[in-house]
PDB file of C-alpha atoms and ligand atoms in Angstrom:
ATOM      1  CA  MET A   1      -7.999 -28.647 -31.891  1.00 74.00           C
ATOM      2  CA  LYS A   2      -6.945 -25.107 -30.630  1.00 84.00           C
ATOM      3  CA  LYS A   3      -3.377 -24.235 -30.186  1.00 93.00           C
ATOM      4  CA  THR A   4      -2.522 -24.184 -26.605  1.00 95.00           C
ATOM      5  CA  PHE A   5       0.098 -21.531 -25.098  1.00 96.00           C
ATOM      6  CA  LEU A   6       1.508 -21.507 -21.799  1.00 97.00           C
ATOM      7  CA  GLY A   7       1.550 -18.308 -20.098  1.00 96.00           C
ATOM      8  CA  LYS A   8       1.197 -16.913 -16.465  1.00 97.00           C
ATOM      9  CA  ILE A   9      -1.495 -14.816 -14.736  1.00 96.00           C
ATOM     10  CA  SER A  10      -0.096 -11.272 -14.403  1.00 95.00           C
ATOM     11  CA  LYS A  11      -2.672  -9.430 -13.075  1.00 93.00           C
ATOM     12  CA  LYS A  12      -6.129 -10.093 -11.323  1.00 89.00           C
ATOM     13  CA  LYS A  13      -8.581  -7.197 -10.170  1.00 83.00           C
ATOM     14  CA  ALA A  14     -12.415  -7.989  -9.480  1.00 75.00           C
ATOM     15  CA  ASP A  15     -13.354 -10.563 -11.832  1.00 76.00           C
ATOM     16  CA  ARG A  16     -10.821  -9.624 -14.559  1.00 84.00           C
ATOM     17  CA  PHE A  17      -7.648 -10.958 -14.976  1.00 91.00           C
ATOM     18  CA  GLU A  18      -4.848 -11.017 -17.511  1.00 95.00           C
ATOM     19  CA  VAL A  19      -2.167 -13.483 -19.014  1.00 96.00           C
ATOM     20  CA  MET A  20       1.232 -12.816 -19.974  1.00 95.00           C
ATOM     21  CA  PHE A  21       2.763 -14.598 -22.965  1.00 94.00           C
ATOM     22  CA  GLU A  22       6.469 -13.531 -23.698  1.00 90.00           C
ATOM     23  CA  ASP A  23       6.237 -10.095 -24.216  1.00 86.00           C
ATOM     24  CA  LYS A  24       2.240  -9.972 -24.594  1.00 92.00           C
ATOM     25  CA  ILE A  25      -0.642  -9.465 -22.214  1.00 94.00           C
ATOM     26  CA  PHE A  26      -4.109 -10.986 -23.073  1.00 95.00           C
ATOM     27  CA  LYS A  27      -7.160 -10.348 -21.222  1.00 94.00           C
ATOM     28  CA  GLY A  28      -8.579 -13.581 -19.967  1.00 90.00           C
ATOM     29  CA  ARG A  29     -11.843 -15.183 -19.380  1.00 80.00           C
ATOM     30  CA  PRO A  30     -12.104 -18.143 -17.021  1.00 68.00           C
ATOM     31  CA  ARG A  31     -13.703 -21.046 -18.791  1.00 67.00           C
ATOM     32  CA  GLY A  32     -14.141 -24.898 -18.657  1.00 59.00           C
ATOM     33  CA  ARG A  33     -13.085 -26.732 -15.914  1.00 57.00           C
ATOM     34  CA  ILE A  34     -11.512 -23.698 -14.159  1.00 58.00           C
ATOM     35  CA  LYS A  35     -14.810 -21.334 -14.119  1.00 62.00           C
ATOM     36  CA  LEU A  36     -14.024 -19.594 -10.748  1.00 65.00           C
ATOM     37  CA  ILE A  37     -11.878 -16.633 -10.981  1.00 70.00           C
ATOM     38  CA  ASP A  38     -10.753 -16.972  -7.220  1.00 71.00           C
ATOM     39  CA  ASN A  39      -8.952 -20.268  -8.129  1.00 83.00           C
ATOM     40  CA  LEU A  40      -6.793 -18.201 -10.141  1.00 89.00           C
ATOM     41  CA  TYR A  41      -3.616 -16.645  -8.076  1.00 92.00           C
ATOM     42  CA  VAL A  42      -1.452 -14.133  -9.585  1.00 94.00           C
ATOM     43  CA  GLY A  43       1.805 -16.257 -10.569  1.00 96.00           C
ATOM     44  CA  ASP A  44       0.038 -18.773 -11.482  1.00 96.00           C
ATOM     45  CA  ASN A  45       1.532 -20.591 -14.750  1.00 97.00           C
ATOM     46  CA  VAL A  46      -1.612 -21.563 -16.848  1.00 95.00           C
ATOM     47  CA  GLU A  47      -2.343 -23.305 -20.314  1.00 94.00           C
ATOM     48  CA  PHE A  48      -4.626 -21.158 -22.312  1.00 93.00           C
ATOM     49  CA  THR A  49      -6.252 -21.025 -25.866  1.00 93.00           C
ATOM     50  CA  ILE A  50      -7.019 -17.838 -27.722  1.00 93.00           C
ATOM     51  CA  GLU A  51     -10.366 -17.383 -28.913  1.00 90.00           C
ATOM     52  CA  ASP A  52     -11.582 -13.527 -30.065  1.00 89.00           C
ATOM     53  CA  SER A  53      -8.042 -12.258 -28.491  1.00 89.00           C
ATOM     54  CA  PHE A  54      -9.041 -13.238 -24.986  1.00 92.00           C
ATOM     55  CA  ALA A  55      -7.255 -16.068 -23.040  1.00 93.00           C
ATOM     56  CA  ASN A  56      -9.181 -19.231 -22.313  1.00 90.00           C
ATOM     57  CA  ILE A  57      -7.806 -20.750 -19.210  1.00 90.00           C
ATOM     58  CA  GLU A  58      -7.768 -24.626 -19.496  1.00 88.00           C
ATOM     59  CA  LYS A  59      -5.417 -25.530 -16.992  1.00 90.00           C
ATOM     60  CA  ILE A  60      -3.538 -24.159 -13.799  1.00 92.00           C
ATOM     61  CA  LEU A  61      -0.228 -26.182 -13.689  1.00 96.00           C
ATOM     62  CA  PRO A  62       0.824 -27.294  -9.912  1.00 96.00           C
ATOM     63  CA  ARG A  63       2.083 -24.479  -8.017  1.00 95.00           C
ATOM     64  CA  THR A  64       5.471 -24.584  -6.527  1.00 94.00           C
ATOM     65  CA  ASN A  65       4.057 -22.478  -3.488  1.00 93.00           C
ATOM     66  CA  SER A  66       1.251 -20.008  -2.743  1.00 89.00           C
ATOM     67  CA  LEU A  67       0.375 -17.412  -0.123  1.00 85.00           C
ATOM     68  CA  ILE A  68      -2.698 -16.184   0.865  1.00 77.00           C
ATOM     69  CA  ARG A  69      -3.225 -12.517   1.340  1.00 73.00           C
ATOM     70  CA  PRO A  70      -2.217 -11.644  -0.962  1.00 76.00           C
ATOM     71  CA  ASN A  71      -3.183 -14.510  -3.170  1.00 83.00           C
ATOM     72  CA  VAL A  72       0.130 -15.072  -5.360  1.00 90.00           C
ATOM     73  CA  SER A  73       1.934 -18.575  -6.548  1.00 94.00           C
ATOM     74  CA  ASN A  74       5.187 -19.437  -7.531  1.00 96.00           C
ATOM     75  CA  ILE A  75       7.039 -17.249  -5.810  1.00 95.00           C
ATOM     76  CA  ASP A  76      10.846 -17.315  -5.221  1.00 96.00           C
ATOM     77  CA  LYS A  77      11.277 -14.268  -3.119  1.00 96.00           C
ATOM     78  CA  ALA A  78       9.463 -11.926  -0.779  1.00 94.00           C
ATOM     79  CA  LEU A  79      10.711  -8.365  -0.191  1.00 96.00           C
ATOM     80  CA  ILE A  80       9.253  -7.355   3.080  1.00 96.00           C
ATOM     81  CA  VAL A  81       9.050  -3.854   3.002  1.00 96.00           C
ATOM     82  CA  ILE A  82       9.276  -1.540   6.550  1.00 97.00           C
ATOM     83  CA  ALA A  83      10.056   2.065   6.749  1.00 96.00           C
ATOM     84  CA  LYS A  84      10.165   4.845   9.283  1.00 91.00           C
ATOM     85  CA  GLU A  85       6.846   5.412   8.634  1.00 91.00           C
ATOM     86  CA  PRO A  86       3.940   3.762   9.314  1.00 92.00           C
ATOM     87  CA  GLU A  87       5.940   2.531  12.350  1.00 94.00           C
ATOM     88  CA  PRO A  88       7.430  -1.160  11.588  1.00 95.00           C
ATOM     89  CA  ASP A  89       5.125  -3.638  13.040  1.00 95.00           C
ATOM     90  CA  PHE A  90       8.019  -6.566  13.969  1.00 97.00           C
ATOM     91  CA  LEU A  91       5.211  -9.244  14.717  1.00 95.00           C
ATOM     92  CA  LEU A  92       3.802  -9.047  11.286  1.00 94.00           C
ATOM     93  CA  VAL A  93       7.287  -8.935   9.851  1.00 96.00           C
ATOM     94  CA  ASP A  94       8.150 -12.099  12.011  1.00 96.00           C
ATOM     95  CA  LYS A  95       4.967 -13.777  10.515  1.00 94.00           C
ATOM     96  CA  MET A  96       5.963 -13.169   7.072  1.00 93.00           C
ATOM     97  CA  ILE A  97       9.483 -14.377   7.449  1.00 95.00           C
ATOM     98  CA  ILE A  98       8.023 -17.881   9.114  1.00 94.00           C
ATOM     99  CA  ASN A  99       5.584 -17.833   6.174  1.00 91.00           C
ATOM    100  CA  CYS A 100       8.237 -17.587   3.563  1.00 92.00           C
ATOM    101  CA  TYR A 101      10.394 -20.376   5.228  1.00 94.00           C
ATOM    102  CA  ALA A 102       7.670 -22.563   5.676  1.00 91.00           C
ATOM    103  CA  ASN A 103       6.734 -22.114   1.668  1.00 90.00           C
ATOM    104  CA  GLY A 104      10.227 -22.171   0.447  1.00 92.00           C
ATOM    105  CA  ILE A 105      10.399 -18.491  -0.324  1.00 93.00           C
ATOM    106  CA  GLU A 106      13.738 -16.470   0.686  1.00 96.00           C
ATOM    107  CA  PRO A 107      12.939 -13.199   2.450  1.00 96.00           C
ATOM    108  CA  ILE A 108      14.418 -10.373   2.378  1.00 97.00           C
ATOM    109  CA  ILE A 109      13.812  -7.195   4.485  1.00 98.00           C
ATOM    110  CA  CYS A 110      13.930  -3.700   2.655  1.00 98.00           C
ATOM    111  CA  PHE A 111      14.022  -0.874   4.801  1.00 98.00           C
ATOM    112  CA  ASN A 112      12.706   2.111   3.020  1.00 98.00           C
ATOM    113  CA  LYS A 113      12.792   5.792   3.417  1.00 97.00           C
ATOM    114  CA  ALA A 114      16.414   5.915   4.739  1.00 97.00           C
ATOM    115  CA  ASP A 115      16.366   9.774   4.218  1.00 97.00           C
ATOM    116  CA  LEU A 116      13.997  10.129   7.321  1.00 96.00           C
ATOM    117  CA  ILE A 117      15.863   8.400   9.968  1.00 95.00           C
ATOM    118  CA  VAL A 118      19.578   8.114  10.775  1.00 96.00           C
ATOM    119  CA  LYS A 119      21.319   5.061   9.983  1.00 95.00           C
ATOM    120  CA  GLU A 120      22.465   4.061  13.529  1.00 96.00           C
ATOM    121  CA  GLU A 121      18.714   3.816  13.845  1.00 96.00           C
ATOM    122  CA  ILE A 122      18.166   1.462  11.208  1.00 97.00           C
ATOM    123  CA  ASP A 123      21.151  -0.478  11.729  1.00 96.00           C
ATOM    124  CA  ARG A 124      19.804  -1.199  15.483  1.00 97.00           C
ATOM    125  CA  LEU A 125      16.391  -2.301  13.969  1.00 97.00           C
ATOM    126  CA  LEU A 126      17.819  -4.510  11.694  1.00 98.00           C
ATOM    127  CA  LEU A 127      20.472  -5.981  13.778  1.00 97.00           C
ATOM    128  CA  PRO A 128      18.594  -8.988  14.762  1.00 97.00           C
ATOM    129  CA  TYR A 129      17.629 -10.195  11.359  1.00 98.00           C
ATOM    130  CA  LYS A 130      21.229  -9.271   9.632  1.00 97.00           C
ATOM    131  CA  LYS A 131      22.096 -12.384  11.301  1.00 94.00           C
ATOM    132  CA  PHE A 132      20.281 -14.809   8.974  1.00 95.00           C
ATOM    133  CA  MET A 133      18.745 -12.846   6.164  1.00 97.00           C
ATOM    134  CA  LYS A 134      19.397 -10.500   3.386  1.00 98.00           C
ATOM    135  CA  CYS A 135      18.525  -6.601   4.534  1.00 98.00           C
ATOM    136  CA  ILE A 136      18.625  -3.920   2.030  1.00 98.00           C
ATOM    137  CA  THR A 137      18.073  -0.246   3.077  1.00 98.00           C
ATOM    138  CA  ILE A 138      17.094   2.162   0.551  1.00 97.00           C
ATOM    139  CA  SER A 139      15.318   5.460  -0.234  1.00 97.00           C
ATOM    140  CA  ALA A 140      12.829   4.894  -3.233  1.00 96.00           C
ATOM    141  CA  THR A 141      12.128   8.573  -3.785  1.00 96.00           C
ATOM    142  CA  GLU A 142      15.913   9.539  -3.353  1.00 96.00           C
ATOM    143  CA  LYS A 143      16.686   6.816  -5.714  1.00 95.00           C
ATOM    144  CA  ASP A 144      19.394   5.797  -2.875  1.00 95.00           C
ATOM    145  CA  ASN A 145      21.366   2.247  -2.853  1.00 95.00           C
ATOM    146  CA  LEU A 146      18.691   0.839  -5.380  1.00 95.00           C
ATOM    147  CA  ASP A 147      21.484  -1.023  -7.284  1.00 95.00           C
ATOM    148  CA  GLU A 148      21.325  -3.846  -4.376  1.00 95.00           C
ATOM    149  CA  LEU A 149      17.918  -4.282  -4.638  1.00 95.00           C
ATOM    150  CA  LYS A 150      17.934  -4.402  -8.491  1.00 94.00           C
ATOM    151  CA  ASP A 151      20.228  -7.477  -7.814  1.00 95.00           C
ATOM    152  CA  VAL A 152      17.379  -9.060  -6.160  1.00 96.00           C
ATOM    153  CA  PHE A 153      14.898  -8.202  -8.791  1.00 95.00           C
ATOM    154  CA  LYS A 154      17.338  -9.778 -12.128  1.00 94.00           C
ATOM    155  CA  GLU A 155      16.055 -13.165 -10.767  1.00 95.00           C
ATOM    156  CA  GLY A 156      13.393 -14.944 -10.423  1.00 96.00           C
ATOM    157  CA  VAL A 157       9.565 -14.020  -8.935  1.00 96.00           C
ATOM    158  CA  THR A 158       9.623 -11.629  -5.986  1.00 95.00           C
ATOM    159  CA  CYS A 159       6.921 -10.367  -4.067  1.00 93.00           C
ATOM    160  CA  LEU A 160       6.280  -6.977  -2.492  1.00 94.00           C
ATOM    161  CA  ALA A 161       5.054  -7.274   0.928  1.00 92.00           C
ATOM    162  CA  GLY A 162       4.441  -4.938   3.709  1.00 92.00           C
ATOM    163  CA  GLN A 163       2.117  -2.676   5.494  1.00 91.00           C
ATOM    164  CA  SER A 164       0.297   0.321   3.444  1.00 88.00           C
ATOM    165  CA  ALA A 165       2.315   3.299   2.820  1.00 91.00           C
ATOM    166  CA  VAL A 166       5.593   1.943   3.525  1.00 94.00           C
ATOM    167  CA  GLY A 167       6.333   2.709  -0.293  1.00 94.00           C
ATOM    168  CA  LYS A 168       5.859  -0.493  -2.314  1.00 93.00           C
ATOM    169  CA  THR A 169       4.924   0.971  -5.570  1.00 92.00           C
ATOM    170  CA  THR A 170       7.276   4.077  -4.979  1.00 94.00           C
ATOM    171  CA  ILE A 171      10.007   1.320  -5.363  1.00 95.00           C
ATOM    172  CA  LEU A 172       8.751   0.126  -8.464  1.00 91.00           C
ATOM    173  CA  ASN A 173       8.131   3.594 -10.041  1.00 91.00           C
ATOM    174  CA  SER A 174      11.696   4.451  -8.915  1.00 93.00           C
ATOM    175  CA  ILE A 175      13.366   1.264 -10.265  1.00 90.00           C
ATOM    176  CA  LEU A 176      11.295   0.825 -13.798  1.00 85.00           C
ATOM    177  CA  ASP A 177      10.522   4.780 -14.290  1.00 78.00           C
ATOM    178  CA  LEU A 178       7.071   3.980 -14.153  1.00 69.00           C
ATOM    179  CA  ASP A 179       4.013   6.094 -12.755  1.00 68.00           C
ATOM    180  CA  LEU A 180       1.684   3.904 -10.934  1.00 68.00           C
ATOM    181  CA  ARG A 181      -0.588   5.217  -8.103  1.00 74.00           C
ATOM    182  CA  THR A 182       1.179   5.943  -4.469  1.00 73.00           C
ATOM    183  CA  ALA A 183      -0.555   7.899  -1.998  1.00 66.00           C
ATOM    184  CA  LYS A 184       0.727   9.642   1.229  1.00 73.00           C
ATOM    185  CA  LEU A 185       0.440   8.060   4.502  1.00 64.00           C
ATOM    186  CA  SER A 186      -2.217  10.565   5.726  1.00 64.00           C
ATOM    187  CA  GLU A 187      -4.154  10.417   2.676  1.00 65.00           C
ATOM    188  CA  LYS A 188      -4.341   6.663   2.991  1.00 56.00           C
ATOM    189  CA  ILE A 189      -5.426   7.177   6.814  1.00 57.00           C
ATOM    190  CA  SER A 190      -8.138   9.649   5.817  1.00 54.00           C
ATOM    191  CA  ARG A 191      -9.257   7.858   3.146  1.00 51.00           C
ATOM    192  CA  GLY A 192      -9.414   4.641   4.779  1.00 47.00           C
ATOM    193  CA  LYS A 193      -8.224   2.593   1.689  1.00 59.00           C
ATOM    194  CA  HIS A 194      -5.237   1.106   0.535  1.00 65.00           C
ATOM    195  CA  THR A 195      -3.820   2.780  -2.707  1.00 68.00           C
ATOM    196  CA  THR A 196      -2.684  -0.449  -4.623  1.00 68.00           C
ATOM    197  CA  ARG A 197      -5.625  -2.570  -4.549  1.00 72.00           C
ATOM    198  CA  HIS A 198      -4.718  -5.548  -6.542  1.00 82.00           C
ATOM    199  CA  VAL A 199      -1.721  -7.656  -7.336  1.00 86.00           C
ATOM    200  CA  GLU A 200       0.289  -7.136 -10.823  1.00 90.00           C
ATOM    201  CA  ILE A 201       3.616  -8.638 -12.207  1.00 93.00           C
ATOM    202  CA  TYR A 202       6.024  -6.294 -13.721  1.00 91.00           C
ATOM    203  CA  LYS A 203       9.113  -7.467 -15.766  1.00 91.00           C
ATOM    204  CA  VAL A 204      12.057  -6.022 -14.014  1.00 87.00           C
ATOM    205  CA  LEU A 205      15.475  -6.377 -15.251  1.00 86.00           C
ATOM    206  CA  GLY A 206      14.882 -10.213 -16.198  1.00 87.00           C
ATOM    207  CA  GLY A 207      12.926 -11.142 -13.435  1.00 94.00           C
ATOM    208  CA  MET A 208       9.628 -10.444 -12.310  1.00 95.00           C
ATOM    209  CA  VAL A 209       8.294  -8.212  -9.278  1.00 94.00           C
ATOM    210  CA  MET A 210       4.917  -8.276  -8.051  1.00 93.00           C
ATOM    211  CA  ASP A 211       3.122  -5.479  -6.309  1.00 91.00           C
ATOM    212  CA  THR A 212       0.719  -5.938  -3.798  1.00 86.00           C
ATOM    213  CA  ALA A 213      -2.083  -4.451  -1.937  1.00 81.00           C
ATOM    214  CA  GLY A 214      -0.428  -3.604   1.773  1.00 75.00           C
ATOM    215  CA  PHE A 215      -1.951  -5.362   4.782  1.00 68.00           C
ATOM    216  CA  SER A 216      -1.840  -4.902   8.621  1.00 64.00           C
ATOM    217  CA  VAL A 217      -2.784  -8.523   9.839  1.00 62.00           C
ATOM    218  CA  LEU A 218      -1.678 -12.009   9.037  1.00 71.00           C
ATOM    219  CA  THR A 219      -2.806 -15.020  10.566  1.00 70.00           C
ATOM    220  CA  LEU A 220      -0.743 -17.985  10.112  1.00 71.00           C
ATOM    221  CA  VAL A 221      -3.280 -20.790   9.248  1.00 70.00           C
ATOM    222  CA  ASP A 222      -2.783 -24.355   9.833  1.00 73.00           C
ATOM    223  CA  LYS A 223       0.585 -24.180  11.019  1.00 82.00           C
ATOM    224  CA  GLU A 224       1.922 -26.662  13.293  1.00 90.00           C
ATOM    225  CA  PRO A 225       2.804 -24.784  16.449  1.00 94.00           C
ATOM    226  CA  ASN A 226       5.949 -27.022  17.245  1.00 95.00           C
ATOM    227  CA  LEU A 227       7.532 -26.487  14.040  1.00 94.00           C
ATOM    228  CA  LEU A 228       7.328 -22.825  14.129  1.00 96.00           C
ATOM    229  CA  LYS A 229      10.864 -22.766  15.943  1.00 96.00           C
ATOM    230  CA  ASP A 230      12.414 -23.939  12.514  1.00 95.00           C
ATOM    231  CA  PHE A 231      12.108 -21.091  11.011  1.00 96.00           C
ATOM    232  CA  TYR A 232      13.700 -19.206  13.623  1.00 97.00           C
ATOM    233  CA  HIS A 233      17.195 -19.368  11.730  1.00 96.00           C
ATOM    234  CA  GLU A 234      19.123 -17.604  14.554  1.00 96.00           C
ATOM    235  CA  PHE A 235      17.844 -20.366  17.211  1.00 96.00           C
ATOM    236  CA  LEU A 236      19.161 -23.220  14.384  1.00 93.00           C
ATOM    237  CA  GLU A 237      22.715 -23.469  15.274  1.00 90.00           C
ATOM    238  CA  ILE A 238      22.151 -23.044  19.249  1.00 96.00           C
ATOM    239  CA  GLN A 239      19.335 -25.842  19.573  1.00 95.00           C
ATOM    240  CA  ASN A 240      21.385 -28.930  19.170  1.00 95.00           C
ATOM    241  CA  ARG A 241      22.661 -27.893  22.563  1.00 97.00           C
ATOM    242  CA  CYS A 242      19.098 -28.307  24.142  1.00 98.00           C
ATOM    243  CA  ARG A 243      18.411 -31.069  26.547  1.00 97.00           C
ATOM    244  CA  PHE A 244      16.026 -32.273  24.717  1.00 97.00           C
ATOM    245  CA  SER A 245      15.960 -32.816  20.847  1.00 94.00           C
ATOM    246  CA  SER A 246      12.271 -31.890  20.561  1.00 95.00           C
ATOM    247  CA  CYS A 247      12.810 -28.714  22.887  1.00 97.00           C
ATOM    248  CA  LEU A 248      10.433 -25.861  22.026  1.00 98.00           C
ATOM    249  CA  HIS A 249      12.407 -23.456  23.686  1.00 98.00           C
ATOM    250  CA  ILE A 250       9.638 -22.294  25.955  1.00 97.00           C
ATOM    251  CA  ASN A 251       9.980 -23.628  29.376  1.00 96.00           C
ATOM    252  CA  GLU A 252      11.951 -26.621  29.069  1.00 97.00           C
ATOM    253  CA  PRO A 253      15.112 -27.352  31.331  1.00 97.00           C
ATOM    254  CA  ASP A 254      18.543 -26.960  29.974  1.00 97.00           C
ATOM    255  CA  CYS A 255      17.283 -25.170  26.965  1.00 98.00           C
ATOM    256  CA  ALA A 256      20.244 -23.581  24.917  1.00 98.00           C
ATOM    257  CA  VAL A 257      17.912 -21.119  23.235  1.00 98.00           C
ATOM    258  CA  ILE A 258      16.570 -19.778  26.709  1.00 98.00           C
ATOM    259  CA  GLN A 259      19.972 -19.442  27.797  1.00 98.00           C
ATOM    260  CA  ALA A 260      21.202 -17.494  24.881  1.00 97.00           C
ATOM    261  CA  TYR A 261      18.423 -15.079  25.144  1.00 97.00           C
ATOM    262  CA  GLU A 262      19.362 -14.504  28.829  1.00 97.00           C
ATOM    263  CA  ASP A 263      22.930 -14.002  27.674  1.00 97.00           C
ATOM    264  CA  GLY A 264      21.821 -11.474  25.525  1.00 95.00           C
ATOM    265  CA  LYS A 265      22.464 -13.853  22.096  1.00 95.00           C
ATOM    266  CA  ILE A 266      19.345 -13.997  20.830  1.00 96.00           C
ATOM    267  CA  ASP A 267      17.248 -10.910  20.427  1.00 97.00           C
ATOM    268  CA  SER A 268      15.055 -10.445  23.327  1.00 97.00           C
ATOM    269  CA  GLY A 269      12.104  -9.010  20.863  1.00 98.00           C
ATOM    270  CA  ARG A 270      12.232 -11.853  18.214  1.00 98.00           C
ATOM    271  CA  TYR A 271      12.525 -14.364  21.323  1.00 98.00           C
ATOM    272  CA  ASN A 272       9.447 -12.849  22.884  1.00 98.00           C
ATOM    273  CA  ARG A 273       7.426 -12.538  19.742  1.00 98.00           C
ATOM    274  CA  TYR A 274       8.079 -15.890  19.173  1.00 98.00           C
ATOM    275  CA  LEU A 275       6.598 -16.973  22.395  1.00 98.00           C
ATOM    276  CA  GLN A 276       3.338 -14.905  21.548  1.00 97.00           C
ATOM    277  CA  ILE A 277       3.438 -16.291  17.569  1.00 96.00           C
ATOM    278  CA  TYR A 278       3.217 -19.662  19.115  1.00 97.00           C
ATOM    279  CA  LYS A 279       0.882 -19.234  22.006  1.00 96.00           C
ATOM    280  CA  GLU A 280      -1.473 -17.384  19.020  1.00 94.00           C
ATOM    281  CA  VAL A 281      -0.821 -20.456  16.517  1.00 94.00           C
ATOM    282  CA  LYS A 282      -1.202 -23.361  19.077  1.00 94.00           C
ATOM    283  CA  THR A 283      -4.835 -22.042  20.089  1.00 92.00           C
ATOM    284  CA  ALA A 284      -5.846 -21.823  16.552  1.00 89.00           C
ATOM    285  CA  TYR A 285      -4.392 -25.378  16.267  1.00 89.00           C
ATOM    286  CA  ASP A 286      -5.906 -26.836  19.194  1.00 89.00           C
ATOM    287  CA  GLU A 287      -9.434 -25.278  18.414  1.00 87.00           C
ATOM    288  CA  LYS A 288      -9.310 -26.955  15.180  1.00 81.00           C
ATOM    289  CA  PHE A 289      -8.572 -30.228  16.063  1.00 74.00           C
ATOM    290  CA  ILE A 290     -10.287 -30.802  19.134  1.00 68.00           C
TER     291      ILE A 290
HETATM  292  N1  LIG B   1      10.410  10.157   2.269  1.00 95.11           N
HETATM  293  C1  LIG B   1      10.187   9.307   1.715  1.00 95.11           C
HETATM  294  N2  LIG B   1       8.861   8.998   1.349  1.00 95.11           N
HETATM  295  C2  LIG B   1       8.728   7.747   0.780  1.00 95.11           C
HETATM  296  C3  LIG B   1       9.582   7.017  -0.161  1.00 95.11           C
HETATM  297  N3  LIG B   1       9.118   5.842  -0.676  1.00 95.11           N
HETATM  298  C4  LIG B   1       7.791   6.226  -0.765  1.00 95.11           C
HETATM  299  N4  LIG B   1       7.585   7.435   0.058  1.00 95.11           N
HETATM  300  C5  LIG B   1       6.090   7.825   0.398  1.00 95.11           C
HETATM  301  O1  LIG B   1       5.314   6.879   0.767  1.00 95.11           O
HETATM  302  C6  LIG B   1       3.997   7.117   0.744  1.00 95.11           C
HETATM  303  C7  LIG B   1       3.227   5.817   0.297  1.00 95.11           C
HETATM  304  O2  LIG B   1       3.884   5.138  -0.793  1.00 95.11           O
HETATM  305  P1  LIG B   1       3.172   3.926  -1.710  1.00 95.11           P
HETATM  306  O3  LIG B   1       4.211   3.735  -2.662  1.00 95.11           O
HETATM  307  O4  LIG B   1       2.021   4.290  -1.968  1.00 95.11           O
HETATM  308  O5  LIG B   1       2.976   2.711  -0.626  1.00 95.11           O
HETATM  309  P2  LIG B   1       2.483   1.368  -0.757  1.00 95.11           P
HETATM  310  O6  LIG B   1       3.214   0.291   0.153  1.00 95.11           O
HETATM  311  O7  LIG B   1       2.215   0.992  -2.271  1.00 95.11           O
HETATM  312  O8  LIG B   1       1.066   1.514  -0.097  1.00 95.11           O
HETATM  313  P3  LIG B   1      -0.352   0.539  -0.721  1.00 95.11           P
HETATM  314  O9  LIG B   1      -0.237   0.368  -2.204  1.00 95.11           O
HETATM  315  O10 LIG B   1      -1.545   0.936   0.091  1.00 95.11           O
HETATM  316  O11 LIG B   1      -0.260  -0.826   0.304  1.00 95.11           O
HETATM  317  C8  LIG B   1       3.777   8.104  -0.807  1.00 95.11           C
HETATM  318  O12 LIG B   1       3.732   9.650  -0.187  1.00 95.11           O
HETATM  319  C9  LIG B   1       5.258   8.109  -1.187  1.00 95.11           C
HETATM  320  O13 LIG B   1       6.333   9.071  -1.664  1.00 95.11           O
HETATM  321  C10 LIG B   1      11.005   7.336   0.579  1.00 95.11           C
HETATM  322  O14 LIG B   1      12.123   6.745   0.298  1.00 95.11           O
HETATM  323  N5  LIG B   1      11.344   8.241   1.458  1.00 95.11           N
HETATM  324 MG1  LIG B   2       1.114   0.341  -3.195  1.00 95.11          MG
HETATM  325 ZN1  LIG B   3      15.539 -25.239  23.665  1.00 95.11          ZN
END
């Protein structure tokens, strides 16, 4: 009987992957019952044996949570990175926040490239989010305000998420003094591809951080449309005043959330995107269960 070790999938790229065990990294090969590399997510805790200095995966331990696009698992926090350029896509941000809350992940917004924009403008954009979640403003290239971010990275597993070119890899480079590949927005556009093309975990200040490839669309799969409202934390304290306890805050009479929106107490952007996301998710849901 071979000795079994408990490790973590730390990198996956095409048909290769790596397993992290204490301070060592083993190249892996899938084997036995877990043949398909598709089944492995970065972040998976695995039992493995060692053969010819390769790690053979024997078993994937149950995941506390997982996300698709990127395929990652066992996440504690997601750092949703936005920046002055590319222009923030708040529909994408709101969907990511829903995905986080639905999977027991703490979402945190990181506004990067603060050197390119006046502070008042950042404050205005983040105002609706600051009410219910942590928001951190930094400049990765100027190494400005990185301490608050370091505090986030110190504990647990944090996944970097956000559009291509917002500076996810640059953040890691700044904090870890690494030299990972980054590229200008214009280069990314002209070359038509993302710079980071795989997911990898880095040990940072006692915690772990996953760098991922940026993406520009997110479909919320298999979400129950009627549950979406529960992932809007700014609705929570208001919605017990709605006439119906099942109120979706769309067109019901005596809805406290709609009233708060009309009074300017709930951000109109957030509310209108809620309506849009609800519609999108409901259409997909209805098609599936017809
Ligand atoms: N002015 C300024 N530019 C920055 C800052 N952070 C990153 N950049 C630049 O933004 C560009 C994109 O950075 P990347 O780190 O490659 O972005 P990414 O999010 O990892 O992109 P993908 O890997 O394609 O998902 C690079 O040219 C960086 O130098 C910042 O704080 N200020
Ligand atoms: Mg990158
Ligand atoms: Zn309501």
